[in-house]
Coordinates of C-alpha atoms in Angstrom, one line a residue:
M1 CA 0.0 0.0 0.0
L2 CA 2.9 2.4 0.6
L3 CA 4.0 1.9 -3.0
L4 CA 0.5 2.7 -4.2
A5 CA 0.2 5.8 -2.1
A6 CA 3.5 7.1 -3.4
F7 CA 2.3 6.4 -7.0
L8 CA -0.9 8.4 -6.5
A9 CA 0.8 11.3 -4.8
S10 CA 3.4 11.9 -7.4
G11 CA 3.0 14.4 -10.2
A12 CA 3.6 13.0 -13.7
T13 CA 3.2 13.7 -17.4
R14 CA 2.0 11.2 -19.9
C15 CA 4.1 9.5 -22.6
S16 CA 2.6 8.3 -25.9
A17 CA 1.1 4.9 -25.7
G18 CA 3.4 2.1 -26.7
E19 CA 6.5 4.1 -26.0
G20 CA 8.9 2.9 -23.4
P21 CA 11.8 0.5 -22.7
R22 CA 11.9 -3.2 -23.4
I23 CA 9.9 -5.1 -20.8
T24 CA 11.3 -8.4 -19.4
Q25 CA 9.0 -9.3 -16.6
L26 CA 5.8 -8.5 -14.8
A27 CA 4.7 -9.5 -11.3
A28 CA 1.4 -8.8 -9.5
L29 CA 1.7 -7.1 -6.2
E30 CA -0.6 -6.7 -3.2
G31 CA -2.9 -3.7 -3.4
G32 CA -3.7 -4.1 -7.1
Q33 CA -0.4 -2.9 -8.5
V34 CA 1.9 -4.6 -11.0
L35 CA 5.7 -4.5 -10.9
V36 CA 7.2 -3.9 -14.4
L37 CA 10.9 -4.9 -14.9
T38 CA 12.8 -3.5 -18.0
T39 CA 16.3 -3.8 -19.4
E40 CA 17.3 -0.3 -18.2
K41 CA 19.6 0.4 -15.3
G42 CA 17.2 1.0 -12.4
G43 CA 14.4 -0.2 -14.7
V44 CA 11.9 -1.0 -12.0
Y45 CA 8.4 0.4 -12.6
L46 CA 5.0 0.3 -10.8
A47 CA 1.8 0.1 -12.8
Q48 CA -1.9 0.5 -12.1
R49 CA -4.7 1.1 -14.5
Q50 CA -4.0 4.9 -14.8
G51 CA -0.4 4.3 -16.0
W52 CA 3.0 3.1 -15.0
R53 CA 6.1 4.9 -13.8
R54 CA 9.5 4.3 -12.2
A55 CA 9.4 3.0 -8.6
D56 CA 10.7 5.7 -6.2
G57 CA 14.0 4.8 -4.5
A58 CA 14.7 1.6 -6.4
P59 CA 18.4 0.9 -6.8
E60 CA 20.0 2.3 -9.9
L61 CA 21.3 -1.1 -11.0
Y62 CA 20.5 -3.7 -13.7
V63 CA 17.9 -6.0 -12.2
H64 CA 18.1 -9.7 -13.3
R65 CA 14.8 -10.8 -11.8
A66 CA 12.1 -9.5 -9.5
A67 CA 9.8 -11.4 -7.2
A68 CA 6.9 -10.7 -4.9
S69 CA 5.8 -12.6 -1.8
R70 CA 3.4 -12.4 1.1
G71 CA 3.4 -9.4 3.3
G72 CA 3.9 -6.9 0.4
R73 CA 7.6 -7.7 0.0
V74 CA 9.3 -7.2 -3.3
Y75 CA 12.7 -8.6 -4.1
L76 CA 15.2 -7.5 -6.7
A77 CA 18.1 -9.8 -7.7
T78 CA 21.0 -7.8 -9.0
S79 CA 24.7 -8.4 -9.5
Q80 CA 25.4 -6.1 -6.5
G81 CA 23.1 -7.6 -3.9
L82 CA 19.6 -8.8 -3.1
Y83 CA 17.2 -5.8 -2.4
V84 CA 13.9 -6.0 -0.7
F85 CA 11.2 -3.4 -0.4
R86 CA 9.6 -3.2 3.1
N87 CA 8.3 -0.5 5.3
G88 CA 8.4 2.0 2.5
V89 CA 12.1 1.7 1.6
W90 CA 14.4 -0.4 -0.6
D91 CA 17.0 -2.2 1.6
K92 CA 19.9 -4.4 0.6
A93 CA 19.1 -7.7 2.3
A94 CA 22.1 -9.7 1.2
E95 CA 25.5 -9.1 -0.4
G96 CA 26.5 -11.0 -3.5
A97 CA 25.8 -11.4 -7.2
F98 CA 22.3 -12.8 -7.7
A99 CA 20.6 -14.2 -10.8
G100 CA 17.3 -14.9 -9.2
F101 CA 15.2 -15.1 -6.1
F102 CA 12.3 -17.5 -5.9
P103 CA 10.0 -17.3 -2.9
G104 CA 7.5 -20.0 -2.2
A105 CA 3.8 -18.9 -2.2
D106 CA 3.4 -19.7 1.5
G107 CA 6.1 -17.1 2.4
G108 CA 8.3 -19.9 4.0
Q109 CA 11.2 -21.2 2.0
A110 CA 12.9 -19.4 -0.9
L111 CA 15.6 -20.3 -3.4
L112 CA 18.5 -18.0 -4.1
H113 CA 20.4 -18.3 -7.3
F114 CA 24.0 -16.9 -6.9
W115 CA 26.0 -16.2 -10.1
G116 CA 28.6 -18.9 -10.4
L117 CA 27.6 -20.5 -7.0
G118 CA 24.4 -22.2 -7.9
L119 CA 21.2 -22.5 -5.8
H120 CA 20.9 -22.0 -2.1
I121 CA 17.8 -22.6 0.1
L122 CA 16.7 -20.1 2.7
D123 CA 13.9 -19.7 5.2
A124 CA 12.3 -16.6 3.7
R125 CA 10.9 -15.8 7.1
G126 CA 14.5 -15.0 7.9
M127 CA 14.2 -12.1 5.4
T128 CA 12.0 -10.1 7.7
Q129 CA 13.3 -6.7 8.9
E130 CA 13.5 -7.9 12.5
S131 CA 15.4 -11.1 11.8
L132 CA 17.8 -9.3 9.4
Q133 CA 18.4 -6.7 12.0
L134 CA 19.2 -9.4 14.5
L135 CA 21.7 -11.0 12.0
R136 CA 23.3 -7.6 11.5
E137 CA 23.6 -7.1 15.2
A138 CA 25.2 -10.6 15.6
S139 CA 27.7 -9.7 12.9
A140 CA 28.4 -6.4 14.6
R141 CA 28.9 -8.1 17.9
E142 CA 31.3 -10.6 16.3
E143 CA 33.4 -7.7 14.8
A144 CA 33.5 -5.9 18.1
L145 CA 34.6 -9.0 19.9
V146 CA 37.3 -9.6 17.4
R147 CA 38.6 -6.1 18.1
E148 CA 38.3 -6.7 21.9
E149 CA 40.2 -10.0 21.6
E150 CA 43.1 -8.2 19.7
D151 CA 43.3 -5.6 22.4
L152 CA 43.5 -8.2 25.2
R153 CA 46.2 -10.0 23.3
R154 CA 48.2 -6.8 23.2
Q155 CA 47.7 -6.3 26.9
M156 CA 48.8 -9.8 27.7
A157 CA 51.9 -9.3 25.6
L158 CA 52.9 -6.3 27.6
L159 CA 52.3 -7.7 31.1
P160 CA 55.4 -9.1 32.9
R161 CA 55.6 -12.9 33.4
G162 CA 57.8 -15.4 35.3
D163 CA 59.6 -15.1 38.6
A164 CA 60.3 -11.4 38.1
A165 CA 56.6 -10.5 38.2
T166 CA 55.0 -9.3 41.4
L167 CA 51.9 -11.0 42.9
D168 CA 49.7 -8.1 41.7
E169 CA 51.2 -8.3 38.2
K170 CA 50.5 -12.1 38.2
R171 CA 46.9 -11.4 39.3
A172 CA 46.6 -8.8 36.5
V173 CA 47.8 -11.4 34.0
M174 CA 45.2 -13.9 35.2
R175 CA 42.4 -11.3 35.0
V176 CA 43.3 -10.4 31.4
Y177 CA 43.5 -14.1 30.5
Q178 CA 40.0 -14.8 32.0
Q179 CA 38.7 -11.8 30.1
W180 CA 40.2 -13.3 26.9
Q181 CA 38.6 -16.7 27.6
D182 CA 35.2 -15.0 28.1
V183 CA 35.7 -13.1 24.8
Q184 CA 36.5 -16.4 23.1
R185 CA 33.2 -17.9 24.3
R186 CA 31.1 -14.9 23.3
L187 CA 32.8 -14.7 20.0
E188 CA 31.9 -18.3 19.2
E189 CA 28.3 -17.6 20.2
A190 CA 28.1 -14.5 18.0
A191 CA 29.6 -16.3 15.0
G192 CA 27.1 -19.1 15.4
Q193 CA 24.2 -16.6 15.4
A194 CA 25.6 -14.7 12.4
R195 CA 25.8 -18.0 10.5
A196 CA 22.3 -19.2 11.4
G197 CA 20.7 -17.0 8.8
E198 CA 23.0 -17.9 5.9
P199 CA 21.5 -19.7 3.0
R200 CA 22.4 -23.4 2.6
P201 CA 23.7 -24.5 -0.8
V202 CA 21.6 -27.2 -2.6
T203 CA 23.5 -27.8 -5.9
E204 CA 24.1 -31.5 -5.9
G205 CA 22.5 -33.2 -8.9
L206 CA 22.3 -30.0 -11.0
P207 CA 24.6 -29.4 -14.0
E208 CA 27.7 -27.4 -13.2
D209 CA 26.7 -24.7 -15.7
A210 CA 23.1 -24.6 -14.6
Y211 CA 21.2 -21.4 -15.4
V212 CA 18.0 -21.6 -13.4
S213 CA 15.2 -20.1 -15.5
G214 CA 12.4 -20.7 -13.0
A215 CA 11.6 -22.4 -9.7
A216 CA 8.4 -23.2 -7.8
R217 CA 7.3 -25.1 -4.7
Y218 CA 6.0 -28.5 -5.4
G219 CA 4.5 -30.3 -2.4
D220 CA 7.1 -30.0 0.4
G221 CA 9.9 -29.7 -2.2
W222 CA 10.9 -27.7 -5.3
V223 CA 10.9 -27.9 -9.0
V224 CA 13.4 -25.9 -11.0
G225 CA 13.9 -25.3 -14.7
V226 CA 17.4 -25.3 -16.0
F227 CA 17.7 -23.9 -19.5
G228 CA 19.2 -26.5 -21.8
H229 CA 18.9 -29.3 -19.2
G230 CA 15.2 -29.6 -18.5
T231 CA 13.5 -29.7 -15.0
F232 CA 14.7 -31.1 -11.7
G233 CA 13.0 -31.9 -8.4
L234 CA 14.4 -31.6 -4.9
S235 CA 14.4 -35.0 -3.2
A236 CA 12.7 -35.7 0.1
D237 CA 15.8 -35.1 2.2
R238 CA 16.2 -31.7 0.4
R239 CA 19.9 -32.4 -0.3
R240 CA 19.9 -33.6 -3.9
W241 CA 18.2 -32.6 -7.2
E242 CA 16.9 -35.4 -9.4
P243 CA 15.9 -35.2 -13.1
L244 CA 12.2 -34.6 -13.5
G245 CA 11.7 -34.2 -17.2
H246 CA 9.5 -37.1 -18.2
G247 CA 6.9 -35.9 -20.7
L248 CA 8.7 -32.7 -21.7
P249 CA 9.5 -32.5 -25.5
G250 CA 12.8 -30.7 -24.9
P251 CA 15.3 -29.3 -22.3
W252 CA 14.9 -25.6 -23.2
V253 CA 12.8 -24.5 -20.2
L254 CA 12.2 -20.7 -20.0
A255 CA 9.6 -20.4 -17.2
V256 CA 8.5 -22.5 -14.1
E257 CA 5.5 -21.3 -12.0
A258 CA 3.2 -22.9 -9.4
A259 CA -0.5 -22.5 -9.8
P260 CA -2.7 -21.6 -6.7
W261 CA -4.8 -24.7 -7.3
G262 CA -1.8 -27.0 -7.2
G263 CA 0.6 -28.2 -9.9
V264 CA 3.5 -26.6 -11.6
Y265 CA 3.6 -25.2 -15.2
A266 CA 6.7 -25.1 -17.4
G267 CA 7.1 -23.0 -20.5
L268 CA 9.5 -24.2 -23.2
Y269 CA 11.3 -22.6 -26.1
G270 CA 9.3 -23.5 -29.2
A271 CA 7.5 -26.4 -27.5
G272 CA 4.5 -24.9 -25.7
L273 CA 3.3 -25.1 -22.1
H274 CA 3.3 -28.2 -19.9
V275 CA 1.9 -29.0 -16.4
L276 CA 3.0 -31.3 -13.7
A277 CA -0.1 -32.2 -11.7
P278 CA 0.1 -32.6 -7.9
G279 CA 1.7 -35.9 -7.1
A280 CA 2.6 -36.6 -10.7
T281 CA 6.0 -37.6 -12.2
V282 CA 5.2 -37.0 -15.8
W283 CA 4.6 -33.6 -17.5
E284 CA 1.5 -33.2 -19.7
R285 CA 1.0 -30.8 -22.5
V286 CA -1.5 -28.0 -22.0
A287 CA -4.0 -28.2 -24.9
G288 CA -4.9 -24.7 -26.2
V289 CA -1.3 -23.4 -26.2
P290 CA 0.2 -24.1 -29.7
D291 CA 2.9 -26.7 -29.7
D292 CA 5.3 -24.3 -31.4
S293 CA 4.9 -21.5 -28.8
T294 CA 7.9 -20.1 -27.0
V295 CA 6.4 -19.6 -23.6
Q296 CA 8.3 -16.9 -21.8
G297 CA 6.0 -16.3 -18.8
V298 CA 2.9 -17.6 -17.0
S299 CA 0.7 -16.0 -14.4
F300 CA -2.3 -17.2 -12.5
G301 CA -5.4 -15.6 -10.8
R302 CA -7.2 -16.7 -7.8
A303 CA -10.4 -17.4 -9.9
G304 CA -8.6 -19.8 -12.1
Q305 CA -7.2 -17.4 -14.8
V306 CA -4.1 -18.6 -16.7
L307 CA -2.3 -15.9 -18.7
V308 CA 0.6 -17.0 -21.0
A309 CA 3.3 -14.9 -22.6
T310 CA 4.6 -16.2 -26.0
R311 CA 6.9 -14.9 -28.6
E312 CA 5.0 -16.1 -31.6
H313 CA 1.4 -15.8 -30.6
G314 CA 1.3 -12.9 -28.2
V315 CA -0.9 -13.4 -25.2
L316 CA -3.0 -16.6 -24.6
F317 CA -5.7 -16.6 -21.9
S318 CA -7.8 -19.3 -20.1
P319 CA -10.4 -18.2 -17.6
D320 CA -10.9 -21.7 -16.0
G321 CA -7.5 -23.2 -15.1
G322 CA -6.6 -24.2 -18.7
R323 CA -9.7 -26.2 -19.6
T324 CA -10.8 -23.7 -22.3
W325 CA -8.9 -21.0 -24.3
P326 CA -11.3 -18.5 -25.8
A327 CA -10.6 -17.2 -29.4
P328 CA -7.9 -14.6 -29.2
G329 CA -9.9 -11.7 -30.7
G330 CA -8.0 -8.5 -30.0
R331 CA -5.3 -10.0 -27.8
P332 CA -1.9 -8.4 -27.6
E333 CA 0.4 -9.6 -30.3
G334 CA 4.2 -9.5 -30.7
N335 CA 7.0 -10.7 -28.5
V336 CA 5.3 -10.8 -25.1
Q337 CA 7.9 -11.2 -22.4
G338 CA 5.9 -10.8 -19.2
V339 CA 2.3 -11.3 -18.0
A340 CA 0.5 -10.8 -14.7
V341 CA -3.0 -11.3 -13.3
G342 CA -3.7 -8.5 -10.8
E343 CA -5.5 -9.1 -7.5
D344 CA -8.6 -7.4 -9.0
G345 CA -8.6 -9.8 -11.9
S346 CA -7.1 -7.4 -14.4
L347 CA -4.8 -8.9 -17.0
W348 CA -1.4 -7.4 -18.0
A349 CA 1.0 -8.0 -20.8
G350 CA 4.5 -6.5 -21.3
L351 CA 6.1 -6.3 -24.7
W352 CA 9.8 -6.7 -25.6
E353 CA 9.3 -4.1 -28.2
G354 CA 8.1 -1.7 -25.5
G355 CA 4.6 -1.1 -24.2
L356 CA 2.4 -2.3 -21.4
L357 CA -1.2 -3.4 -22.1
V358 CA -4.1 -4.1 -19.7
S359 CA -7.5 -5.8 -19.9
T360 CA -10.3 -5.4 -17.4
D361 CA -12.9 -7.6 -19.1
D362 CA -11.2 -11.1 -19.0
G363 CA -9.2 -10.5 -22.1
A364 CA -12.1 -9.5 -24.4
T365 CA -10.4 -6.1 -25.1
W366 CA -7.0 -4.7 -24.4
R367 CA -5.7 -1.1 -24.2
P368 CA -2.3 0.4 -23.8
C369 CA -1.4 1.5 -20.3
E370 CA 0.4 4.8 -20.6
R371 CA 3.9 5.3 -19.3
L372 CA 4.2 8.3 -16.9
E373 CA 7.3 10.4 -16.3
Q374 CA 7.8 12.7 -13.4

């Protein structure tokens, strides 16, 4: 809601419909907004039906992937850290070079994709402001204790030892040594607290050159798409990935998303859309999406809407969980990179050629959403 209030309060001028940067991803946010990600440096925008404009305070960085989760949090994976929006500000939540952040729909676990270091699993509840503050405090205590330890070592080195030392001097040595022992104990505790929130690597079983194009919760585990290698599932012990590509016509996975009603959908390069039903081990093709479609994004609505972004056929839409796909009519055409179903049921499509379109009548008609500039 803070994002929405800032959007409404800002003064803006309109740009011509269809103008704008290349859009790479859309994500529905709480409060009826849509996040728009572009190829620009700092290319993070907010959209509502009146228009879309840059998000205030977003980091001036190239963003590889955006994600939204429960509680109104928005995550930006960049090569210079993982950023999260909360309490009205963008904050760097973690250092490192990130290719993606994939939160589970329940707000619990999340997967982090580090450039060159593979996937790591994390309790996303540890990404709250309070827990991150505790981790920062633990790290600060560890640094302070290291400095205190160094000071005590210098003191011990200067104190006299051996038979020449007086009784008071020997007692001073013992006091300093006891302080040093106490610092060692507290340092170990602080280091353990600081490590408690660190993500755990889960790379075993994945190709060494794995580029994770999408990830979704599946039961109590995960399914990931690795471009060029198909899909993989996390085993019951959550330590090893196993191939999970039976039924897929190829390994070129571009998108993996979980549906609110269960099951995981995978979009492939030039091979359509496929679904892995709850408890299944074989993917099935989604009828209604042409076999030659390059599916670049999938989004779902609470009422059963399925919105599909393709390169060859524009936007495809099903109002009933994929059972029927109405005739396209005036649907957006062109290279659609991102789609989103808003909380209010609105449908959104972002074009690689530039331009954002919205439908408020279940895809019967679409209109350009104007880009606004301050």
